[in-house]
Amino acid sequence: MPNPAPRSGRPRSVERDVAILDATLAMLAEEGYPALTIEGVARRAGVGRPTVYRRYPSRPALAVAALAHRFGLSPTPDAGTLRDDLLAVQRHQVEFFNDTAVSRMLPGLLADLGSDPDLAARWWNEFVAPRRASVHRALERAAARGEIAAPADPEWICDCLTGPLLARAFLGGPVRLDPALAGATTELVLAGLRAPAR
Amino acid sequence: MPNPAPRSGRPRSVERDVAILDATLAMLAEEGYPALTIEGVARRAGVGRPTVYRRYPSRPALAVAALAHRFGLSPTPDAGTLRDDLLAVQRHQVEFFNDTAVSRMLPGLLADLGSDPDLAARWWNEFVAPRRASVHRALERAAARGEIAAPADPEWICDCLTGPLLARAFLGGPVRLDPALAGATTELVLAGLRAPAR
Amino acid sequence: MPNPAPRSGRPRSVERDVAILDATLAMLAEEGYPALTIEGVARRAGVGRPTVYRRYPSRPALAVAALAHRFGLSPTPDAGTLRDDLLAVQRHQVEFFNDTAVSRMLPGLLADLGSDPDLAARWWNEFVAPRRASVHRALERAAARGEIAAPADPEWICDCLTGPLLARAFLGGPVRLDPALAGATTELVLAGLRAPAR
Amino acid sequence: MPNPAPRSGRPRSVERDVAILDATLAMLAEEGYPALTIEGVARRAGVGRPTVYRRYPSRPALAVAALAHRFGLSPTPDAGTLRDDLLAVQRHQVEFFNDTAVSRMLPGLLADLGSDPDLAARWWNEFVAPRRASVHRALERAAARGEIAAPADPEWICDCLTGPLLARAFLGGPVRLDPALAGATTELVLAGLRAPAR
DNA sequence: GTATAACCGAGACGGTACGTCAGGTCTTGAT
DNA sequence: ATCAAGACCTGACGTACCGTCTCGGTTATAC
């Protein structure tokens, strides 16, 4: 990442880089993940097929890269209260799931990750985990302020924040998520955090 | 369903019916949804390809049928309290998501449903909705008993029950769900139901 | 060969059979062997690529079949004298080498046979040997008539009949063979047969 | 050839020159002409692909150069009689056709020459013709000595000397030529020269 | 001495063809 | 009317080379 490691030979064309990722996102939005083919992406990007394979070894790898290309990591500042911190995260998530390319790609991508553990690990470490980390930090700040007790399993909190959106977005047909769901999931988790574990 | 409408000519072989569905489930469990092909199912079931197509017009249709073949509707009796009603439902759900064939099929199936609205509707109406209906009934009974106020959006409750399991099961790699998640989700929803909507 | 062995399943289409071989010969005549591709043949025959591969496993196999399709075995009657027998054979050979498809295919085909011994054996046994056999028979008849002594190595005679035509046709650029070469080669071999072996 | 036309800039590396030709001959002997690729030659010679293309514009051009590199022109002294002159030539030819690289390259090379008239002309003028010229000279010497009448078409004699070897070497599978064929072809041609043209 | 020009390796580029696989449809003969 | 078998066209797969190009760097000759 820091040093581009100046390899020998002709360097890869940046124009092709973006053309490929843009074509991928466009095809995903228009046709959906199952109809996403390397062939089609190459054709649409005006690029030879090997030029795509040189960059990404498989369809899911290409999809993950396109996703990262579209949704860079945004910093999540301290909003002062846990509620506002979580609200910011959830608004972002609603927007994410409402993106056409995302909603048409996610299930298929997850399906393909099932047969490629390496890529699945990269997907989690480079895409999911960094986003969840900001929730972890918000929870730690809230515990430090005394708003809540430090949760035993922060990952579980993340599942509760993301899960209901996931269910709403994918279990039925194509549904746009109501922005109010950001608040609803936030309140759900806050209630869960305050309730005695029984 | 009720009347099989006795057509003329040679009737379809019931042995083939079950051979096809069994082969489908076996392949799903072993290879996953992306590797599920009509060709492969026919080969494994010892059946010609048209024999499969005569029954199911597409891969997702076949998968839905195999799922229904495996997970028939089980009645959900009144356990007396909302907590116990929901616990029963959630134990069932955890078991469902822990089934190998299910966990390897669901994301891919949902992806394919994205480009087949008719089948998506059938999937929801014939598979998802009946299961959610038992949650609806439990909520109505609890409201009648005065345990809770009648919830404005019962579907949202269902999303909160299923969502966290979904997130845990599919966002990362292949994970078996801890049976304790049945209780955790139940408590989460109960806490949410009792909290003021703010 | 004798019994078509009535296999099960849909039988191969005879129209495709001839379309493929005709397309092959046309491409050979127009573009030459190095430019002969399975892809191109399929396109030109209006046929899918697997339809070609189902019949012929490789380019040289296809070329051999096209050759056999074009040049069926013609019977060679007894002309009464060795000279006339050989003349008939050589006229046929000149015509063969003057066929555009043949002259553009032969060197490339022979090159490919170099890396496929099985096909090379079939080419010799099913195409070359039957044609040479008629020369063998003519020599035997001539020996029986007392025209010549029975030659020690009839294959060598065949090489001397074919070789000069081969050299003329292929060592230089594209050359049409003068019909007079049929007589010239015949006289050469007759002279050789009568000369003392020294 | 005479003046290398001293260009400016860095001169071509002679080591690469020979590495390329040696790699070409080695690959020809081991894999045959159809498997000869510029890529493979470059790899084997430890050289970049453009370094090959800078020298030879195509595969057949490279093959011709490799052939010339291997078989330089050898002077053919006057042996005193036509028979001995031709015997020397034919021994050389048998050796030539028995060279592994040659026998695996010739048909494929001839096939490629069919679609490159310029190279075909150079092949004939720079490789074939000089070798045939020594036969022409031998015939002229024999005519001057009164051994034979001056032949009307010396090229035809050459075809009769080379053709039978060609047929033996290439029409069937991979065959080593018997050294006795040098004598056999010589006697054949001598018999032909003495026979009345009828 | 230094500029210039051609060389060199590595490797990306758009292509084309490879040989394979599965899709979904059809045709056959038999049950 | 169903069945197994298998041919059919289609289209995508992932790979190998093609012949060209762009790099950064080297090496001789020519100024």
GROMACS .gro file of C-alpha atoms in nm, chain C residues 27-197:
model
  171
  423MET     CA    1  -1.205  -2.227  -4.598
  424LEU     CA    2  -0.908  -2.439  -4.695
  425ALA     CA    3  -0.934  -2.332  -5.058
  426GLU     CA    4  -0.977  -1.966  -4.970
  427GLU     CA    5  -0.756  -1.914  -4.668
  428GLY     CA    6  -0.528  -2.213  -4.640
  429TYR     CA    7  -0.460  -2.458  -4.363
  430PRO     CA    8  -0.290  -2.227  -4.112
  431ALA     CA    9  -0.598  -2.004  -4.117
  432LEU     CA   10  -0.833  -2.300  -4.075
  433THR     CA   11  -0.985  -2.278  -3.729
  434ILE     CA   12  -1.256  -2.483  -3.569
  435GLU     CA   13  -1.419  -2.158  -3.470
  436GLY     CA   14  -1.420  -2.036  -3.830
  437VAL     CA   15  -1.554  -2.362  -3.967
  438ALA     CA   16  -1.836  -2.361  -3.714
  439ARG     CA   17  -1.921  -2.000  -3.795
  440ARG     CA   18  -1.918  -2.063  -4.168
  441ALA     CA   19  -2.121  -2.383  -4.141
  442GLY     CA   20  -2.377  -2.202  -3.927
  443VAL     CA   21  -2.317  -2.447  -3.648
  444GLY     CA   22  -2.211  -2.434  -3.283
  445ARG     CA   23  -1.854  -2.509  -3.197
  446PRO     CA   24  -1.934  -2.815  -2.983
  447THR     CA   25  -2.118  -2.957  -3.284
  448VAL     CA   26  -1.786  -2.967  -3.465
  449TYR     CA   27  -1.594  -3.102  -3.167
  450ARG     CA   28  -1.853  -3.378  -3.126
  451ARG     CA   29  -1.748  -3.507  -3.468
  452TYR     CA   30  -1.379  -3.425  -3.491
  453PRO     CA   31  -1.147  -3.386  -3.197
  454SER     CA   32  -0.893  -3.164  -3.368
  455ARG     CA   33  -0.816  -2.958  -3.671
  456PRO     CA   34  -0.615  -3.223  -3.857
  457ALA     CA   35  -0.888  -3.482  -3.794
  458LEU     CA   36  -1.136  -3.243  -3.949
  459ALA     CA   37  -0.906  -3.184  -4.244
  460VAL     CA   38  -0.857  -3.555  -4.306
  461ALA     CA   39  -1.232  -3.610  -4.301
  462ALA     CA   40  -1.287  -3.322  -4.543
  463LEU     CA   41  -1.028  -3.471  -4.775
  464ALA     CA   42  -1.193  -3.813  -4.766
  465HIS     CA   43  -1.528  -3.642  -4.821
  466ARG     CA   44  -1.392  -3.477  -5.137
  467PHE     CA   45  -1.181  -3.757  -5.280
  468GLY     CA   46  -1.363  -4.085  -5.249
  469LEU     CA   47  -1.184  -4.397  -5.361
  470SER     CA   48  -1.213  -4.446  -5.732
  471PRO     CA   49  -1.172  -4.794  -5.878
  472THR     CA   50  -0.872  -4.840  -6.104
  473PRO     CA   51  -0.949  -5.082  -6.385
  474ASP     CA   52  -0.688  -5.291  -6.561
  475ALA     CA   53  -0.578  -5.088  -6.863
  476GLY     CA   54  -0.385  -5.375  -7.017
  477THR     CA   55  -0.030  -5.244  -6.990
  478LEU     CA   56   0.171  -5.118  -6.694
  479ARG     CA   57   0.231  -4.788  -6.872
  480ASP     CA   58  -0.138  -4.722  -6.912
  481ASP     CA   59  -0.215  -4.835  -6.558
  482LEU     CA   60   0.043  -4.598  -6.414
  483LEU     CA   61  -0.064  -4.318  -6.644
  484ALA     CA   62  -0.418  -4.343  -6.511
  485VAL     CA   63  -0.292  -4.330  -6.154
  486GLN     CA   64  -0.068  -4.034  -6.221
  487ARG     CA   65  -0.335  -3.837  -6.401
  488HIS     CA   66  -0.543  -3.884  -6.093
  489GLN     CA   67  -0.258  -3.769  -5.872
  490VAL     CA   68  -0.191  -3.458  -6.076
  491GLU     CA   69  -0.557  -3.369  -6.052
  492PHE     CA   70  -0.543  -3.432  -5.677
  493PHE     CA   71  -0.245  -3.204  -5.617
  494ASN     CA   72  -0.399  -2.940  -5.842
  495ASP     CA   73  -0.710  -2.921  -5.627
  496THR     CA   74  -0.690  -2.591  -5.445
  497ALA     CA   75  -0.811  -2.726  -5.114
  498VAL     CA   76  -0.563  -3.012  -5.130
  499SER     CA   77  -0.262  -2.805  -5.222
  500ARG     CA   78  -0.335  -2.550  -4.951
  501MET     CA   79  -0.393  -2.816  -4.689
  502LEU     CA   80  -0.138  -3.089  -4.741
  503PRO     CA   81   0.179  -2.942  -4.588
  504GLY     CA   82  -0.001  -2.808  -4.283
  505LEU     CA   83  -0.186  -3.131  -4.235
  506LEU     CA   84   0.136  -3.331  -4.254
  507ALA     CA   85   0.291  -3.092  -4.003
  508ASP     CA   86   0.008  -3.149  -3.757
  509LEU     CA   87   0.019  -3.524  -3.807
  510GLY     CA   88   0.373  -3.511  -3.672
  511SER     CA   89   0.237  -3.459  -3.325
  512ASP     CA   90  -0.057  -3.702  -3.341
  513PRO     CA   91   0.067  -4.054  -3.420
  514ASP     CA   92  -0.279  -4.210  -3.394
  515LEU     CA   93  -0.427  -3.978  -3.650
  516ALA     CA   94  -0.115  -4.017  -3.865
  517ALA     CA   95  -0.171  -4.392  -3.869
  518ARG     CA   96  -0.535  -4.348  -3.964
  519TRP     CA   97  -0.439  -4.104  -4.240
  520TRP     CA   98  -0.197  -4.354  -4.385
  521ASN     CA   99  -0.417  -4.660  -4.350
  522GLU     CA  100  -0.744  -4.508  -4.461
  523PHE     CA  101  -0.626  -4.259  -4.720
  524VAL     CA  102  -0.278  -4.316  -4.853
  525ALA     CA  103  -0.250  -4.694  -4.839
  526PRO     CA  104  -0.569  -4.772  -5.037
  527ARG     CA  105  -0.450  -4.547  -5.317
  528ARG     CA  106  -0.106  -4.703  -5.320
  529ALA     CA  107  -0.263  -5.049  -5.327
  530SER     CA  108  -0.384  -4.993  -5.682
  531VAL     CA  109  -0.023  -4.930  -5.787
  532HIS     CA  110   0.079  -5.250  -5.609
  533ARG     CA  111  -0.186  -5.442  -5.803
  534ALA     CA  112  -0.079  -5.291  -6.135
  535LEU     CA  113   0.281  -5.395  -6.065
  536GLU     CA  114   0.171  -5.750  -5.982
  537ARG     CA  115  -0.031  -5.774  -6.300
  538ALA     CA  116   0.265  -5.648  -6.503
  539ALA     CA  117   0.496  -5.901  -6.339
  540ALA     CA  118   0.243  -6.177  -6.409
  541ARG     CA  119   0.232  -6.067  -6.774
  542GLY     CA  120   0.612  -6.070  -6.786
  543GLU     CA  121   0.641  -5.699  -6.858
  544ILE     CA  122   0.872  -5.648  -6.562
  545ALA     CA  123   1.038  -5.839  -6.285
  546ALA     CA  124   0.844  -5.824  -5.960
  547PRO     CA  125   0.983  -5.518  -5.782
  548ALA     CA  126   1.150  -5.574  -5.448
  549ASP     CA  127   0.993  -5.269  -5.284
  550PRO     CA  128   0.665  -5.155  -5.436
  551GLU     CA  129   0.639  -4.874  -5.182
  552TRP     CA  130   0.953  -4.726  -5.326
  553ILE     CA  131   0.788  -4.721  -5.668
  554CYS     CA  132   0.502  -4.531  -5.514
  555ASP     CA  133   0.742  -4.279  -5.361
  556CYS     CA  134   0.895  -4.228  -5.704
  557LEU     CA  135   0.556  -4.174  -5.859
  558THR     CA  136   0.434  -3.928  -5.598
  559GLY     CA  137   0.757  -3.763  -5.490
  560PRO     CA  138   0.841  -3.551  -5.794
  561LEU     CA  139   0.486  -3.417  -5.802
  562LEU     CA  140   0.514  -3.338  -5.431
  563ALA     CA  141   0.843  -3.157  -5.480
  564ARG     CA  142   0.712  -2.954  -5.769
  565ALA     CA  143   0.389  -2.868  -5.591
  566PHE     CA  144   0.520  -2.771  -5.250
  567LEU     CA  145   0.885  -2.678  -5.246
  568GLY     CA  146   0.832  -2.357  -5.435
  569GLY     CA  147   0.540  -2.122  -5.423
  570PRO     CA  148   0.192  -2.215  -5.539
  571VAL     CA  149   0.233  -2.395  -5.870
  572ARG     CA  150  -0.019  -2.572  -6.088
  573LEU     CA  151   0.113  -2.906  -6.205
  574ASP     CA  152   0.146  -2.949  -6.580
  575PRO     CA  153  -0.065  -3.251  -6.688
  576ALA     CA  154   0.238  -3.368  -6.882
  577LEU     CA  155   0.395  -3.456  -6.548
  578ALA     CA  156   0.173  -3.763  -6.537
  579GLY     CA  157   0.357  -3.900  -6.838
  580ALA     CA  158   0.699  -3.781  -6.723
  581THR     CA  159   0.676  -3.959  -6.388
  582THR     CA  160   0.542  -4.270  -6.552
  583GLU     CA  161   0.833  -4.288  -6.796
  584LEU     CA  162   1.078  -4.218  -6.517
  585VAL     CA  163   0.954  -4.513  -6.316
  586LEU     CA  164   0.937  -4.742  -6.617
  587ALA     CA  165   1.297  -4.654  -6.700
  588GLY     CA  166   1.397  -4.717  -6.341
  589LEU     CA  167   1.222  -5.054  -6.337
  590ARG     CA  168   1.402  -5.172  -6.648
  591ALA     CA  169   1.748  -5.042  -6.560
  592PRO     CA  170   1.984  -5.289  -6.397
  593ALA     CA  171   2.000  -5.214  -6.022
   0.00000   0.00000   0.00000
